[in-house]
Amino acid sequence: MKLLYLFIIASLFESSTVNGQNDWRKRKLQVPSTICYASNKVEKSFIPPPPGFLLKSGAEKKSQIIVNYSLFPTDARAAFKYAVGIWETIIESEIPIYIEARWRTIYDEDRNINTILGQAGPTDYYENFEYAPRKNRFYPVSVVERITKSEISGASLPDISATFNKEIKWYFGTDGKTPDLLYDFVTVVLHEIGHGLGFTGFFFAAGNIGAYGDDKYGIRTLGDASAFDIMVVNINKNLLTDTTLFKIPSLNLFNAFTSNLLYSISPAATAGNKGIRPRLYAPSEYNDGSSIYHLNDQTYPYTNENSLMTHAIGKAEAIHDPGPITRGILADIGWKLMKLSFEKPKDIEEKKPIVFNLSIESDFEIDSNAVFVYYSTDSFTNNIDSLTLVADKTPGLFSATLNPGFDTKKIEYYVSAGDKMNRTFSVPSEAPAEIYSVNIGPDTSAPVINHVPISYFVSNGQNMVVSAEVDDNLGIDTVFVDFLVNNIPQQSFGLTLDSANIYSGIFNIDKELLNDGDVVTYKITAIDKSKAGNKTISPASDFYNFKIEKIFDPIGNYFNDFNTPSNDFILSNFDVYEALNFDNPSLHSPHPYPSPNKNNSDFNFTTLLKYPIILKQNGTMSFDEIVLVEPGDSLSKFGDDNFWDYVIVEGSRDNGKTWLPLVNGYDSGDNATWKTNYNKNIDNNDASTAVGIPDWYVTREINLLENGNFKANDTILIQFRLFSDPFAHGWGWTIDNLRIQSPLSTSAVILSPGNIFIYPNPFNDKIKITVQANNEIEELSVEIINLYGQTIVTEKNNNVIGQISFEPDLSNLASGMYFVVVKENGKKVNTQKIIKN
């Protein structure tokens, strides 16, 4: 681990930022697991589980922890389950916590196999999610799921990864009667799960330099700190994350790491420790994977109720209760939270009372005497005052009224609330560094309109709805829409407030009079409540516009080679044209397709066939395609959280209200040619610059009834959709020679150029030729021919299906150009040039 840090540190101090994906799902922070060491001392002791855990009626579970065991022996699983049961009575969460538990040999840096008991940590961290206690600080995935009450990683990706050393002499009993020469497995499991729940962070050292930050794509990002890190102080109560005192990276930080005098200022832990700040493990020799993220062994020896999270566990030491300090630190990491919901008062033009309303949801009892509005009329320079928010009859609701002074032009403020554990939470979360304000006086600020333009409207009897997000510092008076149909003005109509700041309405036009191809142009106007009636028009000039699309009569079969113009498809996101270096037109997604470049956002690019299809028994669809979209993580599959961008073909029985897959979504990983070319052309922003060429076409065939979503005689609409999640993206998707229940000619071949992958090219002595046959081929032959037409190598295979590869030895060939010719049942499918160095 030290070697890894030394490698990283060489390049890390030149830059503190890295380009690339930063999505809350995709960031995938890599932080080394925290290590639990084996003490050679016999430290005979037993601290029993929390009171009530062993009651016959059973303790109440407050969470569900699901474990995936890898190579675990049966007796170890039973002890693990016992430890999990203890944590389930302590940790509260509506979302299951998934643990990957591995049974492996663990080596220390000197290749010893019996010094490390286990190591564990969260699999990922996230920042700036809803109700995050602090801004720009990172919280373990399981904590984020608990706070947001939403599943992020799911069963396919664990929240906690833990490894236990199979070489250790373990005691798997649950009674605490651990023999003198064995290590108590329940204790170590409790310890490692504690790290996985958040008792860890981003501090690290290289040489005599200290720093903190996360690791993504193999490069440290300095300055990122975990929820644990922002509570670490030195003996003078100085936060180690205070960059005015501790620059990053610095010798000063390293000296703090090795001072033997580090503490946590966790309010809940301090309260549980009789008002004394918990002391952390900070030995004079920095210990990678152990320093800082344990409690001090001398302060909390093996008989102490807080000894579970010390850095080393002795033989015969059985601690089956995390203890009040650990519970408190985890509480302040986010397992015990106060959520503040606050609606900011609007600006006012004339002096009148300003009302503050606050809603509090708290895991600990609210301190009703510690709920305030702090306000100032001089930017919190000298004139600072406070106003108590008074509890309402409804639990959790608080309010206060402020009467501004006669000549007050602006009031800046923040809201603060406390609980009985002496913890304080604020909105905004970084107050008083960040504050809100109310302006008093004539208003000149116009409303803000955020509107996603309508792409098209399918005229199938439904209302034409338009909506927009409209906000104003003073308040909205009126929102309305002006529109035209085929340049003929229509009657304007108003939008009404639905929820929050969303206004919506219905185009007041007889849908029966609309024809396929009609064009609707419109603009949105918002007027605020000010005396001046400030106005915003969106768009500021011209109009938004969209086409009316009619669905045609159903048909039984369909073919389109896209060489002849037609209005068969809705082309709001896709288009039909002959792309550069292509021989004929085809159906194209945007090239390159964009990504949202915003966390928690995505784009969907679709094109809809306007002919409904009447499904036949054994009906199929086929088309030639090139797919260059971001591939998912290794071994991921469609539907997994780490299956990123994808393309999919979908059907709908209910005029587009509900879409079901005709085949599961897929990405560039579906074909070796696509994936290789996508990945070898990645730029500094994690986008692929590979551009599709006709040689990469692959024919896809879909059985329209195979997955059971539809049955014979169903009439369905069919759409092609490209899904793009944040940040990384590529060239996109193109489709040609679309056949739906229209059979291929008997002379058609199965292989497409994209089914044939040749690597490397140029080559030295050997070249690998891979052919991927989607359907059975009676005879497949591959020939290598020189410039004179002479056959150098021939490879034949019969009854081929699936993937087949061979690597001819071409070391005896002279340098120069050769050709690889692939034939299917005697018909030439593809010829590719190869170069020998």
JSON list of C-alpha atoms in Angstrom, two decimals, residues 34 36 65 80 83-84 87 90-91 97 99 119-122 125 140 142-143 160-162 164 186-201 228 293-294 308-309 322 326-327 329-331 333 335:
[
{"chain": "A", "resi": 34, "resn": "THR", "atom": "CA", "xyz": [-9.04, 0.22, 6.48]},
{"chain": "A", "resi": 36, "resn": "CYS", "atom": "CA", "xyz": [-7.56, -4.37, 11.39]},
{"chain": "A", "resi": 65, "resn": "ILE", "atom": "CA", "xyz": [-27.99, -6.28, 6.05]},
{"chain": "A", "resi": 80, "resn": "PHE", "atom": "CA", "xyz": [-20.82, -13.46, 10.52]},
{"chain": "A", "resi": 83, "resn": "ALA", "atom": "CA", "xyz": [-22.41, -10.04, 14.04]},
{"chain": "A", "resi": 84, "resn": "VAL", "atom": "CA", "xyz": [-24.71, -8.74, 11.31]},
{"chain": "A", "resi": 87, "resn": "TRP", "atom": "CA", "xyz": [-25.50, -4.18, 13.72]},
{"chain": "A", "resi": 90, "resn": "ILE", "atom": "CA", "xyz": [-28.15, -0.48, 15.98]},
{"chain": "A", "resi": 91, "resn": "ILE", "atom": "CA", "xyz": [-28.14, 0.96, 12.46]},
{"chain": "A", "resi": 97, "resn": "ILE", "atom": "CA", "xyz": [-27.25, -2.69, 3.15]},
{"chain": "A", "resi": 99, "resn": "ILE", "atom": "CA", "xyz": [-21.98, -6.54, 1.99]},
{"chain": "A", "resi": 119, "resn": "GLN", "atom": "CA", "xyz": [-9.92, -5.07, 5.95]},
{"chain": "A", "resi": 120, "resn": "ALA", "atom": "CA", "xyz": [-13.07, -3.31, 4.81]},
{"chain": "A", "resi": 121, "resn": "GLY", "atom": "CA", "xyz": [-14.58, -0.07, 3.65]},
{"chain": "A", "resi": 122, "resn": "PRO", "atom": "CA", "xyz": [-17.45, 1.50, 1.71]},
{"chain": "A", "resi": 125, "resn": "TYR", "atom": "CA", "xyz": [-18.98, 7.77, -1.58]},
{"chain": "A", "resi": 140, "resn": "PRO", "atom": "CA", "xyz": [-20.49, 6.37, 2.27]},
{"chain": "A", "resi": 142, "resn": "SER", "atom": "CA", "xyz": [-25.02, 3.14, 2.64]},
{"chain": "A", "resi": 143, "resn": "VAL", "atom": "CA", "xyz": [-25.34, 6.43, 4.55]},
{"chain": "A", "resi": 160, "resn": "ILE", "atom": "CA", "xyz": [-19.47, -2.53, 1.76]},
{"chain": "A", "resi": 161, "resn": "SER", "atom": "CA", "xyz": [-16.56, -4.71, 0.66]},
{"chain": "A", "resi": 162, "resn": "ALA", "atom": "CA", "xyz": [-14.84, -6.74, 3.38]},
{"chain": "A", "resi": 164, "resn": "PHE", "atom": "CA", "xyz": [-11.15, -11.69, 6.15]},
{"chain": "A", "resi": 186, "resn": "VAL", "atom": "CA", "xyz": [-17.58, -11.99, 15.65]},
{"chain": "A", "resi": 187, "resn": "THR", "atom": "CA", "xyz": [-15.46, -9.14, 17.02]},
{"chain": "A", "resi": 188, "resn": "VAL", "atom": "CA", "xyz": [-13.52, -8.69, 13.80]},
{"chain": "A", "resi": 189, "resn": "VAL", "atom": "CA", "xyz": [-16.69, -8.80, 11.68]},
{"chain": "A", "resi": 190, "resn": "LEU", "atom": "CA", "xyz": [-18.30, -6.11, 13.87]},
{"chain": "A", "resi": 191, "resn": "HIS", "atom": "CA", "xyz": [-15.10, -4.07, 13.54]},
{"chain": "A", "resi": 192, "resn": "GLU", "atom": "CA", "xyz": [-14.93, -4.33, 9.73]},
{"chain": "A", "resi": 193, "resn": "ILE", "atom": "CA", "xyz": [-18.61, -3.57, 9.23]},
{"chain": "A", "resi": 194, "resn": "GLY", "atom": "CA", "xyz": [-18.02, -0.47, 11.37]},
{"chain": "A", "resi": 195, "resn": "HIS", "atom": "CA", "xyz": [-15.45, 0.70, 8.81]},
{"chain": "A", "resi": 196, "resn": "GLY", "atom": "CA", "xyz": [-17.85, -0.10, 5.98]},
{"chain": "A", "resi": 197, "resn": "LEU", "atom": "CA", "xyz": [-20.57, 1.99, 7.63]},
{"chain": "A", "resi": 198, "resn": "GLY", "atom": "CA", "xyz": [-18.31, 5.04, 7.57]},
{"chain": "A", "resi": 199, "resn": "PHE", "atom": "CA", "xyz": [-15.61, 4.78, 10.26]},
{"chain": "A", "resi": 200, "resn": "THR", "atom": "CA", "xyz": [-12.99, 5.66, 7.62]},
{"chain": "A", "resi": 201, "resn": "GLY", "atom": "CA", "xyz": [-11.98, 8.41, 5.23]},
{"chain": "A", "resi": 228, "resn": "PHE", "atom": "CA", "xyz": [-15.38, 11.22, 9.23]},
{"chain": "A", "resi": 293, "resn": "TYR", "atom": "CA", "xyz": [-9.42, 5.58, 11.39]},
{"chain": "A", "resi": 294, "resn": "HIS", "atom": "CA", "xyz": [-9.28, 3.74, 14.71]},
{"chain": "A", "resi": 308, "resn": "LEU", "atom": "CA", "xyz": [-13.99, -2.50, 19.36]},
{"chain": "A", "resi": 309, "resn": "MET", "atom": "CA", "xyz": [-12.66, 0.11, 16.92]},
{"chain": "A", "resi": 322, "resn": "PRO", "atom": "CA", "xyz": [-19.55, -1.19, 19.18]},
{"chain": "A", "resi": 326, "resn": "THR", "atom": "CA", "xyz": [-18.43, 4.36, 17.74]},
{"chain": "A", "resi": 327, "resn": "ARG", "atom": "CA", "xyz": [-22.20, 4.74, 17.78]},
{"chain": "A", "resi": 329, "resn": "ILE", "atom": "CA", "xyz": [-19.26, 8.92, 15.39]},
{"chain": "A", "resi": 330, "resn": "LEU", "atom": "CA", "xyz": [-21.46, 6.90, 13.04]},
{"chain": "A", "resi": 331, "resn": "ALA", "atom": "CA", "xyz": [-24.46, 8.97, 14.13]},
{"chain": "A", "resi": 333, "resn": "ILE", "atom": "CA", "xyz": [-21.50, 10.64, 9.85]},
{"chain": "A", "resi": 335, "resn": "TRP", "atom": "CA", "xyz": [-26.74, 7.49, 10.55]}
]
